[in-house]
Short mmCIF file of C-alpha atoms and ligand atoms in Angstrom, two decimals:
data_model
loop_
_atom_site.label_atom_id
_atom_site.label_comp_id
_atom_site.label_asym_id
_atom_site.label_seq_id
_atom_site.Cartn_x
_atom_site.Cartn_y
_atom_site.Cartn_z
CA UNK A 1 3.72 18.20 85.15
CA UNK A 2 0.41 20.13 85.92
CA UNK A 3 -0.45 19.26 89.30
CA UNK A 4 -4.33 20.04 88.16
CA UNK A 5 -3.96 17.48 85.19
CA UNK A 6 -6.18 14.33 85.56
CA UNK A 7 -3.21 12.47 83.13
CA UNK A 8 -0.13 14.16 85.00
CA UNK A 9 -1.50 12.60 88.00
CA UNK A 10 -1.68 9.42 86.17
CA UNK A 11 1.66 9.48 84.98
CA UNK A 12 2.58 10.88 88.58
CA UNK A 13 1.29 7.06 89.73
CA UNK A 14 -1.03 9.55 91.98
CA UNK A 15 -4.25 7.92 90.38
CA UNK A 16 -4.19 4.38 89.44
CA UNK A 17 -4.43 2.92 85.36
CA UNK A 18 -4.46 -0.12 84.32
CA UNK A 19 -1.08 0.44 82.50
CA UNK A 20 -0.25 -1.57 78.92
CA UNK A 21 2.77 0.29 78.30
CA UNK A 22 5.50 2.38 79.53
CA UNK A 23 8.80 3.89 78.53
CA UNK A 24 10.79 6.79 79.08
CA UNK A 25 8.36 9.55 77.22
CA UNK A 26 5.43 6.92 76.97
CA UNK A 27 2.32 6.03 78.78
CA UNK A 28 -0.82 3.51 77.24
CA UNK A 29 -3.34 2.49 79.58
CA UNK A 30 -7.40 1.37 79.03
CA UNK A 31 -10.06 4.13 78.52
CA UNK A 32 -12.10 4.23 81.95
CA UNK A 33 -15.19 4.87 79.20
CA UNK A 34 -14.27 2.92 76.46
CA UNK A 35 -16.10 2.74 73.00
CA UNK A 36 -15.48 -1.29 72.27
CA UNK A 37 -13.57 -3.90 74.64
CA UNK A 38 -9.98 -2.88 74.24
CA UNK A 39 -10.24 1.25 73.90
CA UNK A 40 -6.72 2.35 74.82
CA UNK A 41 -5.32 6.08 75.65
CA UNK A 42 -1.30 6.42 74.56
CA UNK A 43 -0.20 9.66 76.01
CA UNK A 44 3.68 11.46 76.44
CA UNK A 45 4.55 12.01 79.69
CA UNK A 46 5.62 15.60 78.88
CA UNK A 47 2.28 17.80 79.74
CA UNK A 48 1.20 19.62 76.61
CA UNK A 49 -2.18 20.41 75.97
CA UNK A 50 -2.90 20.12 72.64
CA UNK A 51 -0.77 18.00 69.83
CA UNK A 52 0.69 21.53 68.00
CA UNK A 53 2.06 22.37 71.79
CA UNK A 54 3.81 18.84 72.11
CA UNK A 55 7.88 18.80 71.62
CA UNK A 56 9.15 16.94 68.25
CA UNK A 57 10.82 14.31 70.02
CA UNK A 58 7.72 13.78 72.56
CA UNK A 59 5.55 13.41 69.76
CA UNK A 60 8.29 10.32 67.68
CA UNK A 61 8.16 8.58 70.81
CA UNK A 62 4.12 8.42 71.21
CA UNK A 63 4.59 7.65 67.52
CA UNK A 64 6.16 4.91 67.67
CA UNK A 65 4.33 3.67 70.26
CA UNK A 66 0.95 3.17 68.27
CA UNK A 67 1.73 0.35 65.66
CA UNK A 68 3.21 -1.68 68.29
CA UNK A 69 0.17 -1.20 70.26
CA UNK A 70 -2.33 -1.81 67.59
CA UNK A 71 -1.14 -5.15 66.78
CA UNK A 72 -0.92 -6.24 70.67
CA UNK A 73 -4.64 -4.79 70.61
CA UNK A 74 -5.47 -6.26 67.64
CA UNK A 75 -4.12 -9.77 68.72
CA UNK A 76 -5.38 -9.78 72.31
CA UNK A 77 -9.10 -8.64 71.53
CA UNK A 78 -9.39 -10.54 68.39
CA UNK A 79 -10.69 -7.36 66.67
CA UNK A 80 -8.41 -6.71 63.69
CA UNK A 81 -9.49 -2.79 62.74
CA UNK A 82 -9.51 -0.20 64.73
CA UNK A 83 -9.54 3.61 64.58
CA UNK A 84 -7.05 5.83 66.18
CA UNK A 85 -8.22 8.98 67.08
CA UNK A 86 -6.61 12.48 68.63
CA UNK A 87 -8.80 15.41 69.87
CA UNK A 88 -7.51 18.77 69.94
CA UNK A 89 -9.70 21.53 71.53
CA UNK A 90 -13.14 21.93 73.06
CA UNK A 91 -14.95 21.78 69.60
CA UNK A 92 -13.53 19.21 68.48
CA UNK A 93 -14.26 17.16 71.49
CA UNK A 94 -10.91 17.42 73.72
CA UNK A 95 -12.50 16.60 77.27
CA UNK A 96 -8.92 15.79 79.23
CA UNK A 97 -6.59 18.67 78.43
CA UNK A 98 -3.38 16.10 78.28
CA UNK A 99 -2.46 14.82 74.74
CA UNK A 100 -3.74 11.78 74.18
CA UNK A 101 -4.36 9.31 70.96
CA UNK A 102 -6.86 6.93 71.33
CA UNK A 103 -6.77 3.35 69.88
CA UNK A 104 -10.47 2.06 69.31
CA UNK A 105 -10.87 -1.52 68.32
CA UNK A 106 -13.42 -1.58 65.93
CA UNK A 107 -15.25 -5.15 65.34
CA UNK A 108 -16.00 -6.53 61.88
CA UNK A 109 -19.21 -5.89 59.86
CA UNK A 110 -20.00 -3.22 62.50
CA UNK A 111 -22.28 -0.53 61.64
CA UNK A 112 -20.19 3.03 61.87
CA UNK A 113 -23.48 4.14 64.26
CA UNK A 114 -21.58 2.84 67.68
CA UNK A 115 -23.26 0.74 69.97
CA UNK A 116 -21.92 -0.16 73.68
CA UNK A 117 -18.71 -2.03 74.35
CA UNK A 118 -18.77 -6.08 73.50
CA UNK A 119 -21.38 -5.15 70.91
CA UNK A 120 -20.57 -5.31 66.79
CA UNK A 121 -21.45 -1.78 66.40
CA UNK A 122 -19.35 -0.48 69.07
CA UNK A 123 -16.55 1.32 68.77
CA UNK A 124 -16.02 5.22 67.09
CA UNK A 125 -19.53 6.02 65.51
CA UNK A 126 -17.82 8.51 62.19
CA UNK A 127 -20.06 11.01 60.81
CA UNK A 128 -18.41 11.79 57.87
CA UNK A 129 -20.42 14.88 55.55
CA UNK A 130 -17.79 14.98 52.83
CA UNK A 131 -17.62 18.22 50.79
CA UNK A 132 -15.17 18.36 47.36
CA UNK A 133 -12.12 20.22 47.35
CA UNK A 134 -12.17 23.06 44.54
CA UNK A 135 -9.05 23.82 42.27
CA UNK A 136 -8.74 27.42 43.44
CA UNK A 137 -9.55 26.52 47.16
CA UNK A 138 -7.08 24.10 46.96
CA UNK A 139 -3.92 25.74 45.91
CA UNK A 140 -5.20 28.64 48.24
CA UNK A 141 -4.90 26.38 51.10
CA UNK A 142 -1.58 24.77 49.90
CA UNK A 143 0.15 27.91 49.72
CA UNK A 144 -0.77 28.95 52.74
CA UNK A 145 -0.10 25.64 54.45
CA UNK A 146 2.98 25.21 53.37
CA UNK A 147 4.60 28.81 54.07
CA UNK A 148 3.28 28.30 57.70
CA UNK A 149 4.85 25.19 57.78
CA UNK A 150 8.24 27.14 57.31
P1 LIG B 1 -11.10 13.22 74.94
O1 LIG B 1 -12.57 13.46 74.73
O2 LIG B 1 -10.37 12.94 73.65
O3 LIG B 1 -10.45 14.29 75.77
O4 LIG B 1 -11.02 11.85 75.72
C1 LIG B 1 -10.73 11.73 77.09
C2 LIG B 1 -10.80 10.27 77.42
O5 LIG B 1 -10.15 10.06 78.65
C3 LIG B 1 -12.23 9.72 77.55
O6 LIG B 1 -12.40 8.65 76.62
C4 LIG B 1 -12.29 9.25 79.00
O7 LIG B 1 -13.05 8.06 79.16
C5 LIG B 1 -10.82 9.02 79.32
N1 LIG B 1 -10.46 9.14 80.73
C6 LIG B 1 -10.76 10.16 81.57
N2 LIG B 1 -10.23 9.93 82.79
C7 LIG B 1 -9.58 8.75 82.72
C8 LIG B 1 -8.83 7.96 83.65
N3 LIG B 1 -8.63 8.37 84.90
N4 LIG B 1 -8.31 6.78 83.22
C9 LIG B 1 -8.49 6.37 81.95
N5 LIG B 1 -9.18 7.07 81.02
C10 LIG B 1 -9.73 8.24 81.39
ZN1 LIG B 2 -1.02 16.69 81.98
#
């Protein structure tokens, strides 16, 4: 536990949440700023920061946490897709240093620009500037990969 952590404290029951699931290693609970009715936050209990700090069996256990949660989503919002996303890092738009995978419902036909909660565009807005993976660059990246993956 980080005493300073906004999602210790949470876990701590020191600041409320409206709670959809616990277990042992396992806390889901609404977004307070959600993208689309039904924006969910599954988080371990264990603080790590980011998702390469979090132990293996923390990690299984927020794992298998997700499907389950998807469908209940899914079945209680009526909106069937949804995206699930996990920030890691300033840049790449980590706001509460705690772990934590988002579940976004996203509603049919929706445009991918967002739009505010209840709407059909809301939801994650992707921008998505796709480059193409080159032959060399890719069996650079493989062999690196992979040796650092031991
Ligand atoms: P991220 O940008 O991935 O770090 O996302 C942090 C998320 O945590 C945001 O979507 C916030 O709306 C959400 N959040 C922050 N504080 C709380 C809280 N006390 N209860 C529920 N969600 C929160
Ligand atoms: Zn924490």
């Amino acid at each position: 536990m980080d005493p300073n952590c906004i999602f210790c404290k949470i876990v701590a029951g020191q600041i409320p949440c409206h709670k959809l699931y616990e277990d042992e290693r396992v806390l889901a609970f609404l977004d307070v700023g959600p993208l689309s009715v039904g924006h969910a936050l599954v988080i371990p209990k264990h603080h790590a920061v980011r998702l390469d700090e979090l132990p293996e069996e923390d990690a299984a256990a927020v794992g298998a946490v997700l499907p389950r949660l998807g469908r209940a989503v899914s079945q209680a919002t009526g909106i069937n897709d949804y995206n699930v996303l996990q920030n890691n890092g300033e840049p790449a738009g980590q706001v509460v240093m705690h772990v934590h995978f988002h579940l976004i419902p996203k509603p049919d036909d929706a445009p991918r620009t967002g739009g505010p909660p209840g709407s059909p565009g809301s939801g994650l807005g992707i921008g998505w500037p796709a480059g193409k993976l080159e032959q060399d660059e890719a069996k650079a990246l493989v062999e690196k990969i992979t040796t650092a993956m031991g």
